[in-house]
mmCIF file of C-alpha atoms in Angstrom:
data_model
loop_
_atom_site.group_PDB
_atom_site.id
_atom_site.type_symbol
_atom_site.label_atom_id
_atom_site.label_comp_id
_atom_site.label_asym_id
_atom_site.label_seq_id
_atom_site.Cartn_x
_atom_site.Cartn_y
_atom_site.Cartn_z
ATOM 1 C CA MET E 1 129.547 85.452 95.859
ATOM 2 C CA LYS E 2 131.657 88.349 94.669
ATOM 3 C CA ILE E 3 130.788 91.987 95.520
ATOM 4 C CA LYS E 4 130.850 92.774 92.079
ATOM 5 C CA ASP E 5 128.008 90.191 91.479
ATOM 6 C CA ARG E 6 125.881 92.061 93.668
ATOM 7 C CA ALA E 7 126.650 95.654 93.767
ATOM 8 C CA LYS E 8 125.068 97.721 91.704
ATOM 9 C CA PRO E 9 127.260 100.449 89.754
ATOM 10 C CA LYS E 10 126.366 103.612 90.526
ATOM 11 C CA ALA E 11 125.390 105.850 87.544
ATOM 12 C CA PRO E 12 127.231 108.650 86.596
ATOM 13 C CA PRO E 13 125.676 112.336 87.253
ATOM 14 C CA VAL E 14 123.692 114.257 84.660
ATOM 15 C CA GLU E 15 126.068 117.231 83.490
ATOM 16 C CA PRO E 16 125.403 120.530 85.127
ATOM 17 C CA GLY E 17 123.565 122.163 82.997
ATOM 18 C CA ALA E 18 119.976 123.428 82.290
ATOM 19 C CA TYR E 19 117.384 121.156 80.954
ATOM 20 C CA PRO E 20 113.753 120.722 79.874
ATOM 21 C CA ALA E 21 111.758 119.166 82.402
ATOM 22 C CA VAL E 22 108.757 117.525 83.208
ATOM 23 C CA CYS E 23 107.406 117.347 87.034
ATOM 24 C CA ILE E 24 106.316 113.380 87.573
ATOM 25 C CA GLY E 25 105.648 113.336 91.294
ATOM 26 C CA ILE E 26 105.078 114.922 94.153
ATOM 27 C CA ILE E 27 106.028 112.279 97.281
ATOM 28 C CA ASP E 28 104.914 113.735 100.937
ATOM 29 C CA LEU E 29 107.737 112.057 102.915
ATOM 30 C CA GLY E 30 105.448 113.506 106.342
ATOM 31 C CA GLU E 31 107.362 114.821 109.134
ATOM 32 C CA GLN E 32 111.225 114.194 109.193
ATOM 33 C CA TYR E 33 113.803 114.951 111.952
ATOM 34 C CA SER E 34 116.341 117.140 111.362
ATOM 35 C CA GLU E 35 119.935 116.509 112.821
ATOM 36 C CA LYS E 36 121.117 119.937 111.746
ATOM 37 C CA PHE E 37 118.094 121.928 113.167
ATOM 38 C CA LYS E 38 117.295 119.283 115.887
ATOM 39 C CA SER E 39 113.321 119.721 114.961
ATOM 40 C CA TYR E 40 110.829 118.164 112.982
ATOM 41 C CA SER E 41 109.389 119.480 109.990
ATOM 42 C CA ASN E 42 106.919 118.330 107.005
ATOM 43 C CA LYS E 43 108.919 117.431 104.142
ATOM 44 C CA VAL E 44 107.850 117.317 100.340
ATOM 45 C CA GLN E 45 110.274 115.510 97.193
ATOM 46 C CA ILE E 46 109.316 116.938 93.454
ATOM 47 C CA VAL E 47 110.418 114.909 91.045
ATOM 48 C CA TRP E 48 111.274 115.820 87.356
ATOM 49 C CA GLU E 49 111.835 113.732 84.322
ATOM 50 C CA LEU E 50 114.975 114.763 82.124
ATOM 51 C CA PRO E 51 113.462 113.867 78.377
ATOM 52 C CA THR E 52 116.514 114.675 76.827
ATOM 53 C CA GLU E 53 118.836 112.679 78.776
ATOM 54 C CA THR E 54 118.588 109.082 79.176
ATOM 55 C CA ILE E 55 120.214 106.427 81.244
ATOM 56 C CA GLU E 56 120.453 102.494 80.708
ATOM 57 C CA VAL E 57 118.041 100.292 82.817
ATOM 58 C CA ASP E 58 117.715 96.680 82.604
ATOM 59 C CA GLY E 59 119.209 96.937 79.023
ATOM 60 C CA LYS E 60 117.131 99.578 77.708
ATOM 61 C CA PRO E 61 117.258 103.427 77.738
ATOM 62 C CA GLU E 62 115.021 105.194 80.160
ATOM 63 C CA PRO E 63 114.643 109.068 80.865
ATOM 64 C CA ARG E 64 116.909 110.605 83.819
ATOM 65 C CA GLN E 65 114.956 111.385 86.514
ATOM 66 C CA LEU E 66 116.260 114.038 89.454
ATOM 67 C CA SER E 67 114.397 115.493 92.682
ATOM 68 C CA LYS E 68 114.495 117.975 95.042
ATOM 69 C CA GLU E 69 113.436 117.931 98.681
ATOM 70 C CA PHE E 70 111.615 120.830 100.384
ATOM 71 C CA THR E 71 110.586 121.627 104.051
ATOM 72 C CA ILE E 72 106.699 122.655 103.587
ATOM 73 C CA SER E 73 106.625 126.237 105.002
ATOM 74 C CA ALA E 74 104.000 129.157 104.886
ATOM 75 C CA SER E 75 107.219 131.445 105.429
ATOM 76 C CA LYS E 76 107.676 133.990 102.381
ATOM 77 C CA LYS E 77 111.495 133.297 102.923
ATOM 78 C CA GLY E 78 111.052 129.559 102.617
ATOM 79 C CA ASN E 79 112.648 127.571 100.057
ATOM 80 C CA LEU E 80 109.698 125.778 98.632
ATOM 81 C CA ARG E 81 107.772 129.262 97.892
ATOM 82 C CA GLY E 82 110.352 131.031 96.448
ATOM 83 C CA PHE E 83 111.115 127.658 94.172
ATOM 84 C CA LEU E 84 107.423 127.515 93.112
ATOM 85 C CA SER E 85 107.208 131.257 92.613
ATOM 86 C CA SER E 86 110.332 131.006 90.068
ATOM 87 C CA TRP E 87 108.674 128.012 88.110
ATOM 88 C CA ASN E 88 105.172 129.174 87.916
ATOM 89 C CA SER E 89 106.213 132.876 87.517
ATOM 90 C CA LYS E 90 104.130 134.091 90.276
ATOM 91 C CA THR E 91 104.599 136.091 93.226
ATOM 92 C CA TYR E 92 102.095 134.441 95.732
ATOM 93 C CA SER E 93 99.869 136.155 98.377
ATOM 94 C CA ASP E 94 100.137 134.320 101.728
ATOM 95 C CA GLU E 95 96.488 132.779 101.125
ATOM 96 C CA GLU E 96 97.217 131.871 97.797
ATOM 97 C CA PHE E 97 100.565 129.843 98.937
ATOM 98 C CA MET E 98 98.444 128.529 101.527
ATOM 99 C CA GLU E 99 95.583 126.970 99.222
ATOM 100 C CA LEU E 100 98.377 125.560 96.649
ATOM 101 C CA ASP E 101 97.893 122.029 95.740
ATOM 102 C CA LEU E 102 101.072 120.868 94.852
ATOM 103 C CA PHE E 103 99.625 117.555 93.084
ATOM 104 C CA ASP E 104 98.773 120.523 90.200
ATOM 105 C CA GLN E 105 102.413 120.488 89.814
ATOM 106 C CA ILE E 106 102.426 117.178 88.139
ATOM 107 C CA GLY E 107 102.723 117.362 84.619
ATOM 108 C CA ARG E 108 103.666 120.764 84.537
ATOM 109 C CA ALA E 109 107.020 121.349 82.370
ATOM 110 C CA CYS E 110 109.464 123.869 83.161
ATOM 111 C CA GLN E 111 113.778 124.247 82.588
ATOM 112 C CA VAL E 112 115.486 122.939 85.766
ATOM 113 C CA ASN E 113 119.127 124.496 86.258
ATOM 114 C CA VAL E 114 121.624 121.151 87.375
ATOM 115 C CA VAL E 115 124.342 121.597 89.693
ATOM 116 C CA LEU E 116 126.872 119.313 90.979
ATOM 117 C CA ASN E 117 127.882 118.672 94.656
ATOM 118 C CA GLU E 118 131.072 119.561 96.222
ATOM 119 C CA THR E 119 132.377 115.967 95.132
ATOM 120 C CA GLY E 120 131.117 115.861 91.753
ATOM 121 C CA GLU E 121 128.932 112.345 92.477
ATOM 122 C CA TYR E 122 125.521 114.077 92.554
ATOM 123 C CA ALA E 123 123.530 116.271 90.678
ATOM 124 C CA ASN E 124 121.131 118.192 92.153
ATOM 125 C CA VAL E 125 118.222 120.558 90.982
ATOM 126 C CA GLU E 126 119.104 124.267 91.858
ATOM 127 C CA SER E 127 116.137 125.951 90.291
ATOM 128 C CA ALA E 128 113.153 126.127 88.208
ATOM 129 C CA ILE E 129 111.983 128.571 85.674
ATOM 130 C CA PRO E 130 108.907 128.406 82.882
ATOM 131 C CA LEU E 131 110.256 127.183 79.461
ATOM 132 C CA MET E 132 110.934 129.555 77.221
ATOM 133 C CA LYS E 133 108.154 130.769 74.692
ATOM 134 C CA GLY E 134 108.036 128.487 71.412
ATOM 135 C CA TYR E 135 110.054 125.770 73.127
ATOM 136 C CA PRO E 136 108.391 122.346 72.842
ATOM 137 C CA VAL E 137 106.773 121.243 75.989
ATOM 138 C CA PRO E 138 108.722 118.014 77.007
ATOM 139 C CA GLN E 139 106.015 115.099 77.637
ATOM 140 C CA SER E 140 106.246 111.957 79.649
ATOM 141 C CA SER E 141 105.132 108.712 79.377
ATOM 142 C CA THR E 142 106.045 107.540 82.978
ATOM 143 C CA PRO E 143 102.930 107.193 85.162
ATOM 144 C CA PRO E 144 102.844 110.018 87.499
ATOM 145 C CA ILE E 145 103.482 109.612 91.161
ATOM 146 C CA ARG E 146 100.989 111.163 93.655
ATOM 147 C CA TRP E 147 101.855 110.175 97.413
ATOM 148 C CA ASP E 148 100.257 111.642 100.459
ATOM 149 C CA MET E 149 100.772 110.484 103.716
ATOM 150 C CA ASP E 150 97.197 111.359 105.165
ATOM 151 C CA ASN E 151 95.605 109.195 102.396
ATOM 152 C CA TRP E 152 97.821 105.886 102.713
ATOM 153 C CA ASN E 153 97.763 103.190 99.874
ATOM 154 C CA ASP E 154 99.791 100.302 100.139
ATOM 155 C CA GLU E 155 99.653 99.584 96.226
ATOM 156 C CA VAL E 156 101.260 103.049 95.938
ATOM 157 C CA PHE E 157 103.621 102.804 98.955
ATOM 158 C CA GLN E 158 105.201 99.831 97.416
ATOM 159 C CA ASN E 159 105.646 100.955 93.796
ATOM 160 C CA LEU E 160 107.691 103.811 95.193
ATOM 161 C CA PRO E 161 111.366 103.600 95.124
ATOM 162 C CA GLU E 162 113.257 101.470 98.191
ATOM 163 C CA TRP E 163 115.270 104.565 99.295
ATOM 164 C CA VAL E 164 111.753 106.612 99.158
ATOM 165 C CA GLN E 165 110.248 104.042 100.937
ATOM 166 C CA GLU E 166 112.609 104.122 103.835
ATOM 167 C CA LYS E 167 112.627 108.135 104.039
ATOM 168 C CA ILE E 168 108.699 107.977 104.507
ATOM 169 C CA LYS E 169 109.357 105.016 107.320
ATOM 170 C CA LYS E 170 111.446 107.112 109.237
ATOM 171 C CA SER E 171 108.216 110.156 109.541
ATOM 172 C CA THR E 172 106.325 110.316 112.519
ATOM 173 C CA GLN E 173 103.305 109.673 110.742
ATOM 174 C CA TYR E 174 104.522 106.226 109.701
ATOM 175 C CA GLN E 175 105.811 105.335 113.240
ATOM 176 C CA LYS E 176 102.637 106.552 114.534
ATOM 177 C CA GLU E 177 100.352 104.695 112.301
ATOM 178 C CA HIS E 178 102.392 101.895 110.327
ATOM 179 C CA ALA E 179 105.143 100.872 112.788
ATOM 180 C CA PRO E 180 104.854 97.345 114.882
ATOM 181 C CA GLU E 181 103.241 98.530 118.438
ATOM 182 C CA THR E 182 105.184 95.395 120.132
ATOM 183 C CA PRO E 183 108.854 94.730 119.250
ATOM 184 C CA VAL E 184 109.501 91.241 117.665
ATOM 185 C CA GLU E 185 111.534 89.361 118.981
ATOM 186 C CA VAL E 186 113.664 86.964 116.923
ATOM 187 C CA LYS E 187 115.003 83.671 118.557
ATOM 188 C CA ALA E 188 117.809 81.530 117.165
ATOM 189 C CA PRO E 189 116.422 78.262 117.062
ATOM 190 C CA GLU E 190 117.780 75.999 119.842
ATOM 191 C CA GLY E 191 121.265 74.814 119.281
ATOM 192 C CA ALA E 192 121.868 77.426 116.653
ATOM 193 C CA CYS E 193 125.524 79.080 116.725
ATOM 194 C CA PRO E 194 125.564 82.902 118.218
ATOM 195 C CA ILE E 195 125.874 85.329 115.364
#
């Protein structure tokens, strides 16, 4: 077995710049541990589709997708609050922001500013603003992704990308509600050579 037959080639990143986009998903990642801050906080991932950019998947062109992760915080200085204020052209009062339903962002168009990381390997959404007036609103045929940790749905979970599933499995909610309570012991068959 050759590595080249199993390893998936890395897709080149989207060029930096501004792109019309439409939100196709909001994924509740649950309470995640931050090694940097040595604490737990609730995280959410927002996913956009860039209709003007495509990538070949299984031999056919598909729209490119980008995502950004946020800590869910009520703070006026929180990244999520500032990001949504810019995207929705709205300064939220504390009460309005606390009542905001993130799932309402699904289907909303915007213009995202994409930057590359330090190594140039990955494209990241830096900011979002409303589309310019008169600009055609991008549409998506991709089924929307709505994932809520508090309303677990095995079918929806299985349809999430594998790397997102792995992230969710690290959450405190998953560990409490879905991880096995007793460790599974795996024994080698009698006479088997130890690895």
